[in-house]
mmCIF file of C-alpha atoms in Angstrom:
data_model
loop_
_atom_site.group_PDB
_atom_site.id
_atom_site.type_symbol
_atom_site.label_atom_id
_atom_site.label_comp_id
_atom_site.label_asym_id
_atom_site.label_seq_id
_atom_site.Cartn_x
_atom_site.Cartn_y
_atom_site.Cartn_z
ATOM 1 C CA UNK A 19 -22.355 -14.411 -49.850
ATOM 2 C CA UNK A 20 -20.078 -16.027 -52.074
ATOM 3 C CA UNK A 21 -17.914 -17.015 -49.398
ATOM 4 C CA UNK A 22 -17.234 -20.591 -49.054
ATOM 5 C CA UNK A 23 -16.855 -23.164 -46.058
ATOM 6 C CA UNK A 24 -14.161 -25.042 -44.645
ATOM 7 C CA UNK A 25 -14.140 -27.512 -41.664
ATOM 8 C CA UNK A 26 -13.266 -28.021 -39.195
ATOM 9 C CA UNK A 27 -12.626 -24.803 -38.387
ATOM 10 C CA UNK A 28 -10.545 -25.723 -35.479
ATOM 11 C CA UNK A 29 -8.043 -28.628 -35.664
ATOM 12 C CA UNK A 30 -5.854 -29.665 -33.424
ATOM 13 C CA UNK A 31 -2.962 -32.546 -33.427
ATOM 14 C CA UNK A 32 0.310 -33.975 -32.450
ATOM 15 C CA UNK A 33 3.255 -33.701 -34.290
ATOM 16 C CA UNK A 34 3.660 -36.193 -36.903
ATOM 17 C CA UNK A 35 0.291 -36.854 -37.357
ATOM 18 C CA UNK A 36 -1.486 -35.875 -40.757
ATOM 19 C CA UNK A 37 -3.986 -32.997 -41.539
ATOM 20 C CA UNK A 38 -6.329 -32.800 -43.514
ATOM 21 C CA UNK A 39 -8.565 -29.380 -43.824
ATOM 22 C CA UNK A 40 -11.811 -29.329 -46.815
ATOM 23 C CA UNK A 41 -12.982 -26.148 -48.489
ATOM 24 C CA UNK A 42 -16.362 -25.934 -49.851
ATOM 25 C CA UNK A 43 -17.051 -23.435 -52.763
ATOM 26 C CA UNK A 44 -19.970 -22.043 -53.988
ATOM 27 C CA UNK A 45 -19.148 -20.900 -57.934
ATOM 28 C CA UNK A 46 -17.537 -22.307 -60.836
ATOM 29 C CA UNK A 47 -13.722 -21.995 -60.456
ATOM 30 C CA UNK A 48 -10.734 -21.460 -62.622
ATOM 31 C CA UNK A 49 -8.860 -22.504 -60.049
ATOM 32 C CA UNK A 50 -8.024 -23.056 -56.611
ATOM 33 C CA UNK A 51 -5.557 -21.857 -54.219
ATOM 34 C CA UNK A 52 -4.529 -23.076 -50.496
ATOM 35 C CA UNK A 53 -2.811 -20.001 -48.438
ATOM 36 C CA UNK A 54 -1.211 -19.706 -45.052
ATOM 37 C CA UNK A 55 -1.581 -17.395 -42.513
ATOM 38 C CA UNK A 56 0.669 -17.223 -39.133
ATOM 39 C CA UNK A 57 -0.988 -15.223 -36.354
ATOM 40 C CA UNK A 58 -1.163 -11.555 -37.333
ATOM 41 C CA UNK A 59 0.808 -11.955 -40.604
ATOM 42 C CA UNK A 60 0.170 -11.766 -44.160
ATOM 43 C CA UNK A 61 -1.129 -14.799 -46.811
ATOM 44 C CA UNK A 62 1.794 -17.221 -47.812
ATOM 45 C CA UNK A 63 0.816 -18.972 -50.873
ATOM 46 C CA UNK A 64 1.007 -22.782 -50.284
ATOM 47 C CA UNK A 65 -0.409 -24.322 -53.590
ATOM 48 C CA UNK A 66 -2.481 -23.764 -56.548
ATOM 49 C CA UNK A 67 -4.843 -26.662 -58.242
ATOM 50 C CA UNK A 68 -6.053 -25.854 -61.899
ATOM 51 C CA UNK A 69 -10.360 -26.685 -62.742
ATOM 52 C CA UNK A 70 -9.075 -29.363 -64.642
ATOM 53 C CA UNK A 71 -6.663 -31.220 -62.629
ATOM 54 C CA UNK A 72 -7.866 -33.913 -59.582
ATOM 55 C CA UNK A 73 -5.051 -34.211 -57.514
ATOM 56 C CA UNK A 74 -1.760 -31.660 -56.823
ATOM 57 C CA UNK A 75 1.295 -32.788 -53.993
ATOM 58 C CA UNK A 76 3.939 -30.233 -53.277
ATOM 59 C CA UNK A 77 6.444 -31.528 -50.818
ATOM 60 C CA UNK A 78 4.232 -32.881 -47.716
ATOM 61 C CA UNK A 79 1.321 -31.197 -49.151
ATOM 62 C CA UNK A 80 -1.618 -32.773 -51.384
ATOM 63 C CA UNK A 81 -4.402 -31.391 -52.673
ATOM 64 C CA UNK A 82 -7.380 -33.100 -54.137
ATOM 65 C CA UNK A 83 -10.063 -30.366 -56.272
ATOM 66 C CA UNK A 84 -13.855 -32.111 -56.859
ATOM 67 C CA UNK A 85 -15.697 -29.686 -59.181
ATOM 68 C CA UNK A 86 -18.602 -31.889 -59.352
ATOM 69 C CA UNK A 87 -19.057 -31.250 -55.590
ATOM 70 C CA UNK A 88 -17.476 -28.068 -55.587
ATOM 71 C CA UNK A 89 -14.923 -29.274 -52.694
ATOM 72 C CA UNK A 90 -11.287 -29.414 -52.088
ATOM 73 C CA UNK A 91 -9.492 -30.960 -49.265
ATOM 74 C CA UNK A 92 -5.710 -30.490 -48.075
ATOM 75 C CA UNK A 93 -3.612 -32.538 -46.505
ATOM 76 C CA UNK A 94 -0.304 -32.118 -44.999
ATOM 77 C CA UNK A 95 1.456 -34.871 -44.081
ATOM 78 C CA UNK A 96 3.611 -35.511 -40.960
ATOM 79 C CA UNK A 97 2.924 -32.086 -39.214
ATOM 80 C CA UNK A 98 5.028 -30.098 -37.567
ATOM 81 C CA UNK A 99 5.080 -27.584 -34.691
ATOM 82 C CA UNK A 100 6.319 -24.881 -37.390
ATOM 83 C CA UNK A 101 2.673 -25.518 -39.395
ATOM 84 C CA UNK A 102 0.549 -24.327 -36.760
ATOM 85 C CA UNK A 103 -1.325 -21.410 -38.567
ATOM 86 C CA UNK A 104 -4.564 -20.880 -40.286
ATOM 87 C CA UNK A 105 -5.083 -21.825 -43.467
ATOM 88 C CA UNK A 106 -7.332 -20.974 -46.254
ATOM 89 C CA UNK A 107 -8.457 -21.556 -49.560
ATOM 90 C CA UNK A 108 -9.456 -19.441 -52.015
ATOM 91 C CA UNK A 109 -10.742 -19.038 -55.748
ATOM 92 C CA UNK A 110 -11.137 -17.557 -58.117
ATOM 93 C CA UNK A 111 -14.492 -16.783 -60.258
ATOM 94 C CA UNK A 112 -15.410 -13.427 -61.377
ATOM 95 C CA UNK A 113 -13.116 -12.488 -58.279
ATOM 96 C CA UNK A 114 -11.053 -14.027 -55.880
ATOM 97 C CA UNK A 115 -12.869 -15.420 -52.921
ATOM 98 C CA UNK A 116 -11.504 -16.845 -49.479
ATOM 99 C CA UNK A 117 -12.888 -19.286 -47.528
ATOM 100 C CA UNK A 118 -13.718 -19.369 -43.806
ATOM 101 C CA UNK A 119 -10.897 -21.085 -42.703
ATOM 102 C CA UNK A 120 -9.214 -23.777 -40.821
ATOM 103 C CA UNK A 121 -6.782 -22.733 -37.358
ATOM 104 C CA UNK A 122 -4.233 -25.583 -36.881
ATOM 105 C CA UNK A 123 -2.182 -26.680 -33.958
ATOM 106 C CA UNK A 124 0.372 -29.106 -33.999
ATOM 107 C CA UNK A 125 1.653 -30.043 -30.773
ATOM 108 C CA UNK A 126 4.954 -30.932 -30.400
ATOM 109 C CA UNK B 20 8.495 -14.013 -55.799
ATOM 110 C CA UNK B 21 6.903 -11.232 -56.202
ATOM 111 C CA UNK B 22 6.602 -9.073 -52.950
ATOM 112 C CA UNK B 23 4.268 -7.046 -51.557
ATOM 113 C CA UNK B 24 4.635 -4.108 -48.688
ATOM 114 C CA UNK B 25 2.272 -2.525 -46.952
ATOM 115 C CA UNK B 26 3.058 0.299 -44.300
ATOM 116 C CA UNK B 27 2.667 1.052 -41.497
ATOM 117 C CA UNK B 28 2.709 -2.367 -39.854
ATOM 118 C CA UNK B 29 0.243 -1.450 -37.369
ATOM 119 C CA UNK B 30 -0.791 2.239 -36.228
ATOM 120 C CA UNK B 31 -2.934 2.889 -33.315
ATOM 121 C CA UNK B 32 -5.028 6.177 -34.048
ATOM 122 C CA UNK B 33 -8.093 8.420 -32.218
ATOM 123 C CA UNK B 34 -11.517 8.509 -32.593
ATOM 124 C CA UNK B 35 -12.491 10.649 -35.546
ATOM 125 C CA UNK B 36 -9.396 11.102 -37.501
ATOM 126 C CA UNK B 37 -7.814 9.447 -40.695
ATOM 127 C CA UNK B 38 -5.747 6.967 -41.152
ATOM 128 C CA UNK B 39 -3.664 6.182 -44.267
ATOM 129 C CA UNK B 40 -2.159 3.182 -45.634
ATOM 130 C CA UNK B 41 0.599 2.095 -48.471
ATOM 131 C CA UNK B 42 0.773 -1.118 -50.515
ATOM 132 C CA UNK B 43 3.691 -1.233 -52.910
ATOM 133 C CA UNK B 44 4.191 -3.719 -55.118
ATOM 134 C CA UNK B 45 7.860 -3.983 -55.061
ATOM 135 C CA UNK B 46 9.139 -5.584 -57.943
ATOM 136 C CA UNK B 47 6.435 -5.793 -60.082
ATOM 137 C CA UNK B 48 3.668 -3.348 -61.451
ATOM 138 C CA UNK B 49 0.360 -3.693 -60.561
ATOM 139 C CA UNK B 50 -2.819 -2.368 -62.451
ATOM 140 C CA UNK B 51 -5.238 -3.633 -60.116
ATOM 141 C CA UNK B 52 -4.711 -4.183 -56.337
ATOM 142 C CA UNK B 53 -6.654 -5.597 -53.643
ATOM 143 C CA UNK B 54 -8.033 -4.502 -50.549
ATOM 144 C CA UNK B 55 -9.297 -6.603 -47.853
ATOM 145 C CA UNK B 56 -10.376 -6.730 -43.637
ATOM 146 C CA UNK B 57 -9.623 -9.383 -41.243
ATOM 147 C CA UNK B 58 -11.348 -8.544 -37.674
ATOM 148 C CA UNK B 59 -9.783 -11.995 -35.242
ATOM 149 C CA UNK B 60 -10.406 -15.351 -36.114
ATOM 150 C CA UNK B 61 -12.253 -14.949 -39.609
ATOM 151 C CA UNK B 62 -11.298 -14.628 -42.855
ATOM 152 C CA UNK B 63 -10.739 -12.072 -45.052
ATOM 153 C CA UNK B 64 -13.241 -9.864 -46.755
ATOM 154 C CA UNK B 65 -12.765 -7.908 -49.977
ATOM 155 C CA UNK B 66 -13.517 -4.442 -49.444
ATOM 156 C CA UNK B 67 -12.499 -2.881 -52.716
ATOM 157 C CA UNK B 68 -10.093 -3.284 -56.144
ATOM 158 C CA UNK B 69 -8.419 -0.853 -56.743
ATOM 159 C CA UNK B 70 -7.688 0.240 -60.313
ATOM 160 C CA UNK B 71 -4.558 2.372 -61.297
ATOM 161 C CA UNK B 72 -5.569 5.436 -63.242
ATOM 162 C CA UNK B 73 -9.525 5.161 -62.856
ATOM 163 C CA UNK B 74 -12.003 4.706 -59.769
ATOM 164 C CA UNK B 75 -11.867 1.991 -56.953
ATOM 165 C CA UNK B 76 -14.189 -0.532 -56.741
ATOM 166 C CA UNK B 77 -16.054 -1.215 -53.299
ATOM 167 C CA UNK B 78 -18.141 -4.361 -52.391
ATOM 168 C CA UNK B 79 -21.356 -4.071 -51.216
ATOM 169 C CA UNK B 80 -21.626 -2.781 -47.963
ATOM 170 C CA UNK B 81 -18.563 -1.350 -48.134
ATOM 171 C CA UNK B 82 -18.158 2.680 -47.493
ATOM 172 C CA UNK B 83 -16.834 4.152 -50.726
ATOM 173 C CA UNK B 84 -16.568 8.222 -48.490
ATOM 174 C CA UNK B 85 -15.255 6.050 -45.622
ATOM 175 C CA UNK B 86 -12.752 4.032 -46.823
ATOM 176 C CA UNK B 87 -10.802 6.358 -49.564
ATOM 177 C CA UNK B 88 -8.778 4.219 -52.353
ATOM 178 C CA UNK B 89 -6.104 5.807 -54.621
ATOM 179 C CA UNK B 90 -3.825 3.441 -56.557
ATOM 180 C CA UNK B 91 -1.597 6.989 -57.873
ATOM 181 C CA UNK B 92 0.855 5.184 -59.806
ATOM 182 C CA UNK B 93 1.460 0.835 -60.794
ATOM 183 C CA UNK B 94 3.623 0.051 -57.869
ATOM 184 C CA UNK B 95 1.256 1.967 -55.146
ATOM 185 C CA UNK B 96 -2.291 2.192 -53.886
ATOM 186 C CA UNK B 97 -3.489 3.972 -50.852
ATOM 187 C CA UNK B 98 -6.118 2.670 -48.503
ATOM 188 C CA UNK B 99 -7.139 6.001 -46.008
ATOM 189 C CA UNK B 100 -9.492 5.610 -43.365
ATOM 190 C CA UNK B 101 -11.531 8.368 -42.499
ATOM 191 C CA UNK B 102 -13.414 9.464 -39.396
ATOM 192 C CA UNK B 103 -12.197 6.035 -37.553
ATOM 193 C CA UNK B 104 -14.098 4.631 -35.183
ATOM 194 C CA UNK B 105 -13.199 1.660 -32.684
ATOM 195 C CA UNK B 106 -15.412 -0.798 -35.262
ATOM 196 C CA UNK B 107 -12.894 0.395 -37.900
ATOM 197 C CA UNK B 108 -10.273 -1.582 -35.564
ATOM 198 C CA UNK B 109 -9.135 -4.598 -37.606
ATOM 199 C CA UNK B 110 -6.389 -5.784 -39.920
ATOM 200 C CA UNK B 111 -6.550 -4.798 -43.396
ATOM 201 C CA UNK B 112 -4.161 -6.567 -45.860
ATOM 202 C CA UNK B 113 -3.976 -5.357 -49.887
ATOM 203 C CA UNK B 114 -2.680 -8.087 -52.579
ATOM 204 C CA UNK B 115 -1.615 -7.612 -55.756
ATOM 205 C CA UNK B 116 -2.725 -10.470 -58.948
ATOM 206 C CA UNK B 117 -0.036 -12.417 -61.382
ATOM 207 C CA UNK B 118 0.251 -11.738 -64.299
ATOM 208 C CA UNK B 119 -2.071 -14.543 -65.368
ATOM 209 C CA UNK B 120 -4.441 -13.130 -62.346
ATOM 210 C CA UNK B 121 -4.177 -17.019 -61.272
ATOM 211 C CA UNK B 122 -2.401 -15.854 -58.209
ATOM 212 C CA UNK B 123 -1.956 -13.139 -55.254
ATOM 213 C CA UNK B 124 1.229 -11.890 -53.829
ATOM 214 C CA UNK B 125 -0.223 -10.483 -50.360
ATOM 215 C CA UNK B 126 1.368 -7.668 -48.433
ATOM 216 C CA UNK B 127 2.081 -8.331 -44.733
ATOM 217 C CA UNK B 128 -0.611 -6.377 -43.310
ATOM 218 C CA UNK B 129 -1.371 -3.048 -41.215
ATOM 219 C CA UNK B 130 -2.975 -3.663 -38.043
ATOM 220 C CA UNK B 131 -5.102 -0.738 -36.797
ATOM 221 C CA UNK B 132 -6.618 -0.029 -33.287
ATOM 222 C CA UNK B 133 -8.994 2.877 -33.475
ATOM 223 C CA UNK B 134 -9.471 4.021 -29.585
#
């Protein structure tokens, strides 16, 4: 499977508190994407990271991209209530690829 | 953006008969669409790309007779299930690629409850 990992899968915090979420991948990237997903709804896309950058921020979001260990972590910073959702990054390769997933609460 | 529609929102069908579903892209034209299947709490799978003007492509394991893919013009493609079954239940979601292919606009989603 070319699927990839993320952990935790389950994360849980108060509001105001920071998140961070990591993505394992398992191919060689031209890039890599962070999406949102509220319960029974469609992608949102949240950010975008290029092979050859390190770091990305977008409002209280920040990405970080490793290729050397094929990882990518997101952060978003003082959480709200309104970003409970799963998120998920994806890449693409020879075809776009999403990995497993992270469910967020933030508790208000 | 770029936005993507997919109808019907969610459609509850019998045992045994077909199902079909829309993705439009609505402001943009799209040569290649995506399909993919969420079952609760995991991620989503890529069944099939579907290709305006030629043959879908399936993923392995994926039913090419089951699961019938026509992208009939570049603003729509057509997932239809056929002979549903209550495994078929899920929610299946279709994107469309940039221009650049860096990016997917994703449709909304259809969820469907085969009973």
């Amino acid at each position: 499977s070319q699927q990839g990992e993320e952990d935790p899968q389950a994360l849980s915090i108060q509001e105001g508190e920071n998140a961070t979420m990591n993505c394992s991948y398992k191919t060689s990237i031209n890039n890599l994407q962070w999406y949102r997903q509220n319960s029974g709804r469609g992608l949102v896309h949240l950010i975008l990271i290029r092979s050859n950058e390190r770091e990305k921020h977008s409002g209280r979001l920040r990405v970080t991209l490793d290729t050397s260990k094929k990882s990518s972590s997101l952060l978003i910073t003082a959480s709200r209530a309104a970003d409970t959702a799963s998120y998920f990054c994806a890449w693409t390769g020879n075809q776009f690829y999403f990995g497993t997933g992270t469910s967020l609460t933030v508790i208000p | 953006g770029a936005v993507v529609s997919q109808h019907p929102s969610w459609v509850i069908c019998k045992s045994g008969t077909s199902v079909k579903i829309e993705c439009r892209s609505l402001d943009f034209q799209a040569t290649t669409m995506f399909w993919y299947r969420q079952f609760p709490k995991q991620s989503l799978m890529l069944m099939a790309t579907s290709n305006e003007g030629s043959k879908a492509t399936y993923e392995q394991g994926v039913e090419k007779d089951k699961f019938l893919i026509n992208h009939a013009s570049l603003t729509l493609s057509t997932l239809t299930v056929t002979s549903a079954h209550p495994e078929d239940s899920s929610f299946y979601i279709c994107s469309a690629p940039t221009r650049d292919s860096y990016e997917q606009y994703f449709g909304p989603g259809t969820r469907l409850t085969v009973t």
